[in-house]
Amino acid sequence: MALYRLLDALPALSGDDRITRLFTLVPGSDFGIDVFSAIEGVGGRLIPWSEACARSYDLVLAASPKGDLHLLRGKHVLLPHGAGYNKSIPGEGSDSASGLDPAFLLREGGDGPVALHAVAHPDQVARLAAIDRRAADRAKVVGDPTLERVLASRPLRERYRAALGTGTRKLLVLTSTWGPESLLRRHPDLPARLAARLPHDEYQLALIVHPNEHSLLGTYDLAERLAPALDAGMVLAGPHEEWASVLIAADALVTDHGSTALYFCAAEDRPAVSVYQDGVELIPGTPMHSLLRRIPRLCPVESLEEALDAYCPGTGREVAQAAFAHQGRALNLLRAELYGLLGLTPPPFAGQPRLLPPPRPADRTPTAFDVDADVDGDSISVARHPAGIGSPGHHLAVEHGSASEALVRSAGLLYRRPLPAPSTGSGLSWTPDGWAEHVLSSYPGCRSAAAILSPSLVLFRTRGQADTYAVAVEPQTEGGRVASIDPAAAGSAVHAWFLRRSPAAPIAPGRLSCVVGHRAFTLLLRPATAAEATQPF
């Protein structure tokens, strides 16, 4: 985590060819495994610790006071680490806040090497003064460079949501710090329980895990622990940059006592709820302690909507003011302090916060759904849940060609999306009618087949009906925006509607309503044309 804080602050020195930037890893960290690949990923030059200690520097920048930093010769600058200094880690120096521990800040008989302790808020200077007046004398309030990136990137919210594939859904983000009191340690099944309970077409889940936990467990083991939720389509945000772009994209937050929630609250006034209680790490009176006292608590999971509705607008942003000062100015203030220590005149152009890159979408997409469907005349309410993680529904809808044979054989509805065109320009393609006849013949337990030709057109065949039907899915217009649904959900609505009808009853062209959450989408049902039924797809 300390490395990522450094990377967020280094643009304060960008554009200056008088400065050479070197990286080294202070020995002794339990979480240093990923540092080498992270530095290589940004193209940084890493030097061994022994070589680093043999040289002298004009500035030594660190985002954590731990380890043998005093062995590096030069003016030391300690940068903000996290937001608010909210936690005390048992067995780590003393009972002071992690990052403000005098056991690390004041060394060598009380004459530590820190020339500048950059902090994010005046209250943090007061906390330093309560520890040791000399430590406070070295402190300057500059704000938080990481928050600067978040604030600067807020206009990219829609781009981030598009990259995640969020669509019309609410993006619910879970944040877990590290250690025994974190969300994942205390509630390891929470992501899977939420994935099982929340309808797939109404909610998207994402999880932000502290870099220390990523490093401690490794990507593979972490993914295996989270497999049920990841298989259901949950996004696991990367620990550098991506977590922050996911926060900007979020509609609501579920948090433990980690400081990530404060960045969310400072950037956006959106609902936040807590799952933290009865711990020893959270320090009373800190911004995070204040936030957790004022936002609703999620218990049990079934009360999620009620907890989010109970959030009082403005609460999070008000608390975040106690963690971050100089919002929008942090990088320039830090730049002035660093160049003052260097004794150099800064370049005429100011360094700008780097905009956050778009996040990656979920690695896994569910291809089979347990579908709850309620038919009331020509109105069909549909709620889809990834298959295998919750209770069976009205029917099982499975994507043919993307799911296992066992799921395909159990499906009541099989649907298929268009395949990419072959790069050679030659190939063999099904027609919608041909594919529907094939799967209905091959899988006797399947009742209906839906060929998805486009986001707005589905061709539908069901047993007992001689005709192929076209289902046109009409989008909604909402305040100048267009809202759409997954056409596979529309296929499930039509499947449920057909099951309520007599197979011998004639089907006249008409309008159906597919209700997903609080939206009702119009489906236009009519016989398919010969051209539609025989086109390649």
PDB file of N, CA and C in Angstrom, residues 194-243:
ATOM      1  N   LEU A 194     -24.565 -11.972  -0.730  1.00  0.00           N
ATOM      2  CA  LEU A 194     -25.153 -10.857  -1.474  1.00  0.00           C
ATOM      3  C   LEU A 194     -25.365 -11.223  -2.939  1.00  0.00           C
ATOM      4  N   ALA A 195     -24.397 -11.941  -3.524  1.00  0.00           N
ATOM      5  CA  ALA A 195     -24.542 -12.363  -4.920  1.00  0.00           C
ATOM      6  C   ALA A 195     -25.736 -13.285  -5.087  1.00  0.00           C
ATOM      7  N   ALA A 196     -26.015 -14.118  -4.078  1.00  0.00           N
ATOM      8  CA  ALA A 196     -27.149 -15.035  -4.154  1.00  0.00           C
ATOM      9  C   ALA A 196     -28.470 -14.309  -3.971  1.00  0.00           C
ATOM     10  N   ARG A 197     -28.471 -13.238  -3.194  1.00  0.00           N
ATOM     11  CA  ARG A 197     -29.723 -12.579  -2.848  1.00  0.00           C
ATOM     12  C   ARG A 197     -30.119 -11.484  -3.831  1.00  0.00           C
ATOM     13  N   LEU A 198     -29.149 -10.745  -4.353  1.00  0.00           N
ATOM     14  CA  LEU A 198     -29.466  -9.571  -5.169  1.00  0.00           C
ATOM     15  C   LEU A 198     -29.704  -9.965  -6.625  1.00  0.00           C
ATOM     16  N   PRO A 199     -30.810  -9.546  -7.228  1.00  0.00           N
ATOM     17  CA  PRO A 199     -31.080  -9.892  -8.628  1.00  0.00           C
ATOM     18  C   PRO A 199     -29.972  -9.388  -9.551  1.00  0.00           C
ATOM     19  N   HIS A 200     -29.559 -10.242 -10.463  1.00  0.00           N
ATOM     20  CA  HIS A 200     -28.435  -9.947 -11.349  1.00  0.00           C
ATOM     21  C   HIS A 200     -28.699  -8.736 -12.235  1.00  0.00           C
ATOM     22  N   ASP A 201     -29.948  -8.529 -12.639  1.00  0.00           N
ATOM     23  CA  ASP A 201     -30.263  -7.419 -13.538  1.00  0.00           C
ATOM     24  C   ASP A 201     -30.499  -6.114 -12.807  1.00  0.00           C
ATOM     25  N   GLU A 202     -30.448  -6.145 -11.479  1.00  0.00           N
ATOM     26  CA  GLU A 202     -30.665  -4.931 -10.690  1.00  0.00           C
ATOM     27  C   GLU A 202     -29.415  -4.478  -9.951  1.00  0.00           C
ATOM     28  N   TYR A 203     -28.520  -5.414  -9.635  1.00  0.00           N
ATOM     29  CA  TYR A 203     -27.323  -5.082  -8.861  1.00  0.00           C
ATOM     30  C   TYR A 203     -26.079  -5.693  -9.499  1.00  0.00           C
ATOM     31  N   GLN A 204     -25.003  -4.933  -9.443  1.00  0.00           N
ATOM     32  CA  GLN A 204     -23.668  -5.445  -9.757  1.00  0.00           C
ATOM     33  C   GLN A 204     -22.825  -5.326  -8.496  1.00  0.00           C
ATOM     34  N   LEU A 205     -22.074  -6.369  -8.187  1.00  0.00           N
ATOM     35  CA  LEU A 205     -21.223  -6.378  -7.002  1.00  0.00           C
ATOM     36  C   LEU A 205     -19.766  -6.161  -7.388  1.00  0.00           C
ATOM     37  N   ALA A 206     -19.046  -5.433  -6.539  1.00  0.00           N
ATOM     38  CA  ALA A 206     -17.602  -5.295  -6.679  1.00  0.00           C
ATOM     39  C   ALA A 206     -16.989  -5.339  -5.283  1.00  0.00           C
ATOM     40  N   LEU A 207     -15.776  -5.806  -5.210  1.00  0.00           N
ATOM     41  CA  LEU A 207     -15.073  -5.934  -3.924  1.00  0.00           C
ATOM     42  C   LEU A 207     -13.716  -5.265  -4.025  1.00  0.00           C
ATOM     43  N   ILE A 208     -13.416  -4.407  -3.031  1.00  0.00           N
ATOM     44  CA  ILE A 208     -12.105  -3.779  -2.903  1.00  0.00           C
ATOM     45  C   ILE A 208     -11.426  -4.375  -1.674  1.00  0.00           C
ATOM     46  N   VAL A 209     -10.273  -4.988  -1.882  1.00  0.00           N
ATOM     47  CA  VAL A 209      -9.533  -5.644  -0.809  1.00  0.00           C
ATOM     48  C   VAL A 209      -8.221  -4.899  -0.593  1.00  0.00           C
ATOM     49  N   HIS A 210      -7.860  -4.670   0.666  1.00  0.00           N
ATOM     50  CA  HIS A 210      -6.630  -3.945   1.012  1.00  0.00           C
ATOM     51  C   HIS A 210      -5.412  -4.598   0.346  1.00  0.00           C
ATOM     52  N   PRO A 211      -4.473  -3.789  -0.150  1.00  0.00           N
ATOM     53  CA  PRO A 211      -3.272  -4.359  -0.787  1.00  0.00           C
ATOM     54  C   PRO A 211      -2.532  -5.362   0.092  1.00  0.00           C
ATOM     55  N   ASN A 212      -2.510  -5.143   1.410  1.00  0.00           N
ATOM     56  CA  ASN A 212      -1.831  -6.097   2.284  1.00  0.00           C
ATOM     57  C   ASN A 212      -2.443  -7.487   2.196  1.00  0.00           C
ATOM     58  N   GLU A 213      -3.764  -7.539   2.076  1.00  0.00           N
ATOM     59  CA  GLU A 213      -4.433  -8.831   1.976  1.00  0.00           C
ATOM     60  C   GLU A 213      -4.152  -9.477   0.623  1.00  0.00           C
ATOM     61  N   HIS A 214      -4.121  -8.660  -0.438  1.00  0.00           N
ATOM     62  CA  HIS A 214      -3.717  -9.183  -1.742  1.00  0.00           C
ATOM     63  C   HIS A 214      -2.332  -9.815  -1.646  1.00  0.00           C
ATOM     64  N   SER A 215      -1.408  -9.107  -1.004  1.00  0.00           N
ATOM     65  CA  SER A 215      -0.035  -9.582  -0.903  1.00  0.00           C
ATOM     66  C   SER A 215       0.075 -10.812  -0.014  1.00  0.00           C
ATOM     67  N   LEU A 216      -0.648 -10.812   1.102  1.00  0.00           N
ATOM     68  CA  LEU A 216      -0.560 -11.908   2.058  1.00  0.00           C
ATOM     69  C   LEU A 216      -1.097 -13.205   1.479  1.00  0.00           C
ATOM     70  N   LEU A 217      -2.226 -13.138   0.785  1.00  0.00           N
ATOM     71  CA  LEU A 217      -2.867 -14.353   0.280  1.00  0.00           C
ATOM     72  C   LEU A 217      -2.396 -14.721  -1.124  1.00  0.00           C
ATOM     73  N   GLY A 218      -2.102 -13.728  -1.934  1.00  0.00           N
ATOM     74  CA  GLY A 218      -1.820 -13.984  -3.341  1.00  0.00           C
ATOM     75  C   GLY A 218      -3.107 -13.962  -4.143  1.00  0.00           C
ATOM     76  N   THR A 219      -2.990 -13.598  -5.410  1.00  0.00           N
ATOM     77  CA  THR A 219      -4.172 -13.454  -6.258  1.00  0.00           C
ATOM     78  C   THR A 219      -4.931 -14.765  -6.403  1.00  0.00           C
ATOM     79  N   TYR A 220      -4.201 -15.863  -6.557  1.00  0.00           N
ATOM     80  CA  TYR A 220      -4.872 -17.151  -6.785  1.00  0.00           C
ATOM     81  C   TYR A 220      -5.682 -17.573  -5.566  1.00  0.00           C
ATOM     82  N   ASP A 221      -5.071 -17.547  -4.391  1.00  0.00           N
ATOM     83  CA  ASP A 221      -5.782 -17.996  -3.197  1.00  0.00           C
ATOM     84  C   ASP A 221      -6.960 -17.076  -2.882  1.00  0.00           C
ATOM     85  N   LEU A 222      -6.770 -15.776  -3.062  1.00  0.00           N
ATOM     86  CA  LEU A 222      -7.863 -14.835  -2.820  1.00  0.00           C
ATOM     87  C   LEU A 222      -9.036 -15.132  -3.757  1.00  0.00           C
ATOM     88  N   ALA A 223      -8.739 -15.386  -5.037  1.00  0.00           N
ATOM     89  CA  ALA A 223      -9.793 -15.686  -5.993  1.00  0.00           C
ATOM     90  C   ALA A 223     -10.488 -16.999  -5.659  1.00  0.00           C
ATOM     91  N   GLU A 224      -9.736 -17.991  -5.180  1.00  0.00           N
ATOM     92  CA  GLU A 224     -10.361 -19.263  -4.811  1.00  0.00           C
ATOM     93  C   GLU A 224     -11.293 -19.087  -3.617  1.00  0.00           C
ATOM     94  N   ARG A 225     -10.904 -18.275  -2.667  1.00  0.00           N
ATOM     95  CA  ARG A 225     -11.771 -18.025  -1.512  1.00  0.00           C
ATOM     96  C   ARG A 225     -13.061 -17.320  -1.920  1.00  0.00           C
ATOM     97  N   LEU A 226     -12.967 -16.506  -2.933  1.00  0.00           N
ATOM     98  CA  LEU A 226     -14.116 -15.714  -3.371  1.00  0.00           C
ATOM     99  C   LEU A 226     -14.835 -16.331  -4.566  1.00  0.00           C
ATOM    100  N   ALA A 227     -14.498 -17.565  -4.910  1.00  0.00           N
ATOM    101  CA  ALA A 227     -14.975 -18.178  -6.151  1.00  0.00           C
ATOM    102  C   ALA A 227     -16.490 -18.115  -6.334  1.00  0.00           C
ATOM    103  N   PRO A 228     -17.327 -18.421  -5.327  1.00  0.00           N
ATOM    104  CA  PRO A 228     -18.781 -18.372  -5.572  1.00  0.00           C
ATOM    105  C   PRO A 228     -19.255 -16.996  -6.027  1.00  0.00           C
ATOM    106  N   ALA A 229     -18.750 -15.935  -5.388  1.00  0.00           N
ATOM    107  CA  ALA A 229     -19.166 -14.587  -5.776  1.00  0.00           C
ATOM    108  C   ALA A 229     -18.556 -14.183  -7.111  1.00  0.00           C
ATOM    109  N   LEU A 230     -17.312 -14.565  -7.367  1.00  0.00           N
ATOM    110  CA  LEU A 230     -16.677 -14.233  -8.647  1.00  0.00           C
ATOM    111  C   LEU A 230     -17.364 -14.959  -9.791  1.00  0.00           C
ATOM    112  N   ASP A 231     -17.748 -16.218  -9.573  1.00  0.00           N
ATOM    113  CA  ASP A 231     -18.472 -16.959 -10.608  1.00  0.00           C
ATOM    114  C   ASP A 231     -19.814 -16.304 -10.909  1.00  0.00           C
ATOM    115  N   ALA A 232     -20.374 -15.626  -9.918  1.00  0.00           N
ATOM    116  CA  ALA A 232     -21.662 -14.938 -10.098  1.00  0.00           C
ATOM    117  C   ALA A 232     -21.503 -13.566 -10.742  1.00  0.00           C
ATOM    118  N   GLY A 233     -20.258 -13.185 -11.085  1.00  0.00           N
ATOM    119  CA  GLY A 233     -20.036 -11.931 -11.808  1.00  0.00           C
ATOM    120  C   GLY A 233     -19.494 -10.791 -10.976  1.00  0.00           C
ATOM    121  N   MET A 234     -19.087 -11.044  -9.725  1.00  0.00           N
ATOM    122  CA  MET A 234     -18.540  -9.965  -8.912  1.00  0.00           C
ATOM    123  C   MET A 234     -17.203  -9.489  -9.470  1.00  0.00           C
ATOM    124  N   VAL A 235     -16.978  -8.184  -9.417  1.00  0.00           N
ATOM    125  CA  VAL A 235     -15.714  -7.577  -9.840  1.00  0.00           C
ATOM    126  C   VAL A 235     -14.766  -7.552  -8.643  1.00  0.00           C
ATOM    127  N   LEU A 236     -13.549  -8.038  -8.816  1.00  0.00           N
ATOM    128  CA  LEU A 236     -12.504  -7.915  -7.797  1.00  0.00           C
ATOM    129  C   LEU A 236     -11.536  -6.837  -8.264  1.00  0.00           C
ATOM    130  N   ALA A 237     -11.588  -5.675  -7.622  1.00  0.00           N
ATOM    131  CA  ALA A 237     -10.800  -4.522  -8.072  1.00  0.00           C
ATOM    132  C   ALA A 237      -9.322  -4.724  -7.771  1.00  0.00           C
ATOM    133  N   GLY A 238      -8.475  -4.264  -8.653  1.00  0.00           N
ATOM    134  CA  GLY A 238      -7.038  -4.303  -8.421  1.00  0.00           C
ATOM    135  C   GLY A 238      -6.640  -3.329  -7.325  1.00  0.00           C
ATOM    136  N   PRO A 239      -5.536  -3.624  -6.594  1.00  0.00           N
ATOM    137  CA  PRO A 239      -5.164  -2.806  -5.438  1.00  0.00           C
ATOM    138  C   PRO A 239      -4.518  -1.472  -5.786  1.00  0.00           C
ATOM    139  N   HIS A 240      -4.100  -1.266  -7.040  1.00  0.00           N
ATOM    140  CA  HIS A 240      -3.510   0.008  -7.440  1.00  0.00           C
ATOM    141  C   HIS A 240      -4.399   0.673  -8.473  1.00  0.00           C
ATOM    142  N   GLU A 241      -4.865   1.851  -8.191  1.00  0.00           N
ATOM    143  CA  GLU A 241      -5.658   2.698  -9.078  1.00  0.00           C
ATOM    144  C   GLU A 241      -7.069   2.168  -9.311  1.00  0.00           C
ATOM    145  N   GLU A 242      -7.193   0.884  -9.671  1.00  0.00           N
ATOM    146  CA  GLU A 242      -8.497   0.360 -10.054  1.00  0.00           C
ATOM    147  C   GLU A 242      -9.525   0.479  -8.926  1.00  0.00           C
ATOM    148  N   TRP A 243      -9.082   0.290  -7.687  1.00  0.00           N
ATOM    149  CA  TRP A 243     -10.011   0.390  -6.560  1.00  0.00           C
ATOM    150  C   TRP A 243     -10.681   1.764  -6.540  1.00  0.00           C
TER     151      TRP A 243
END
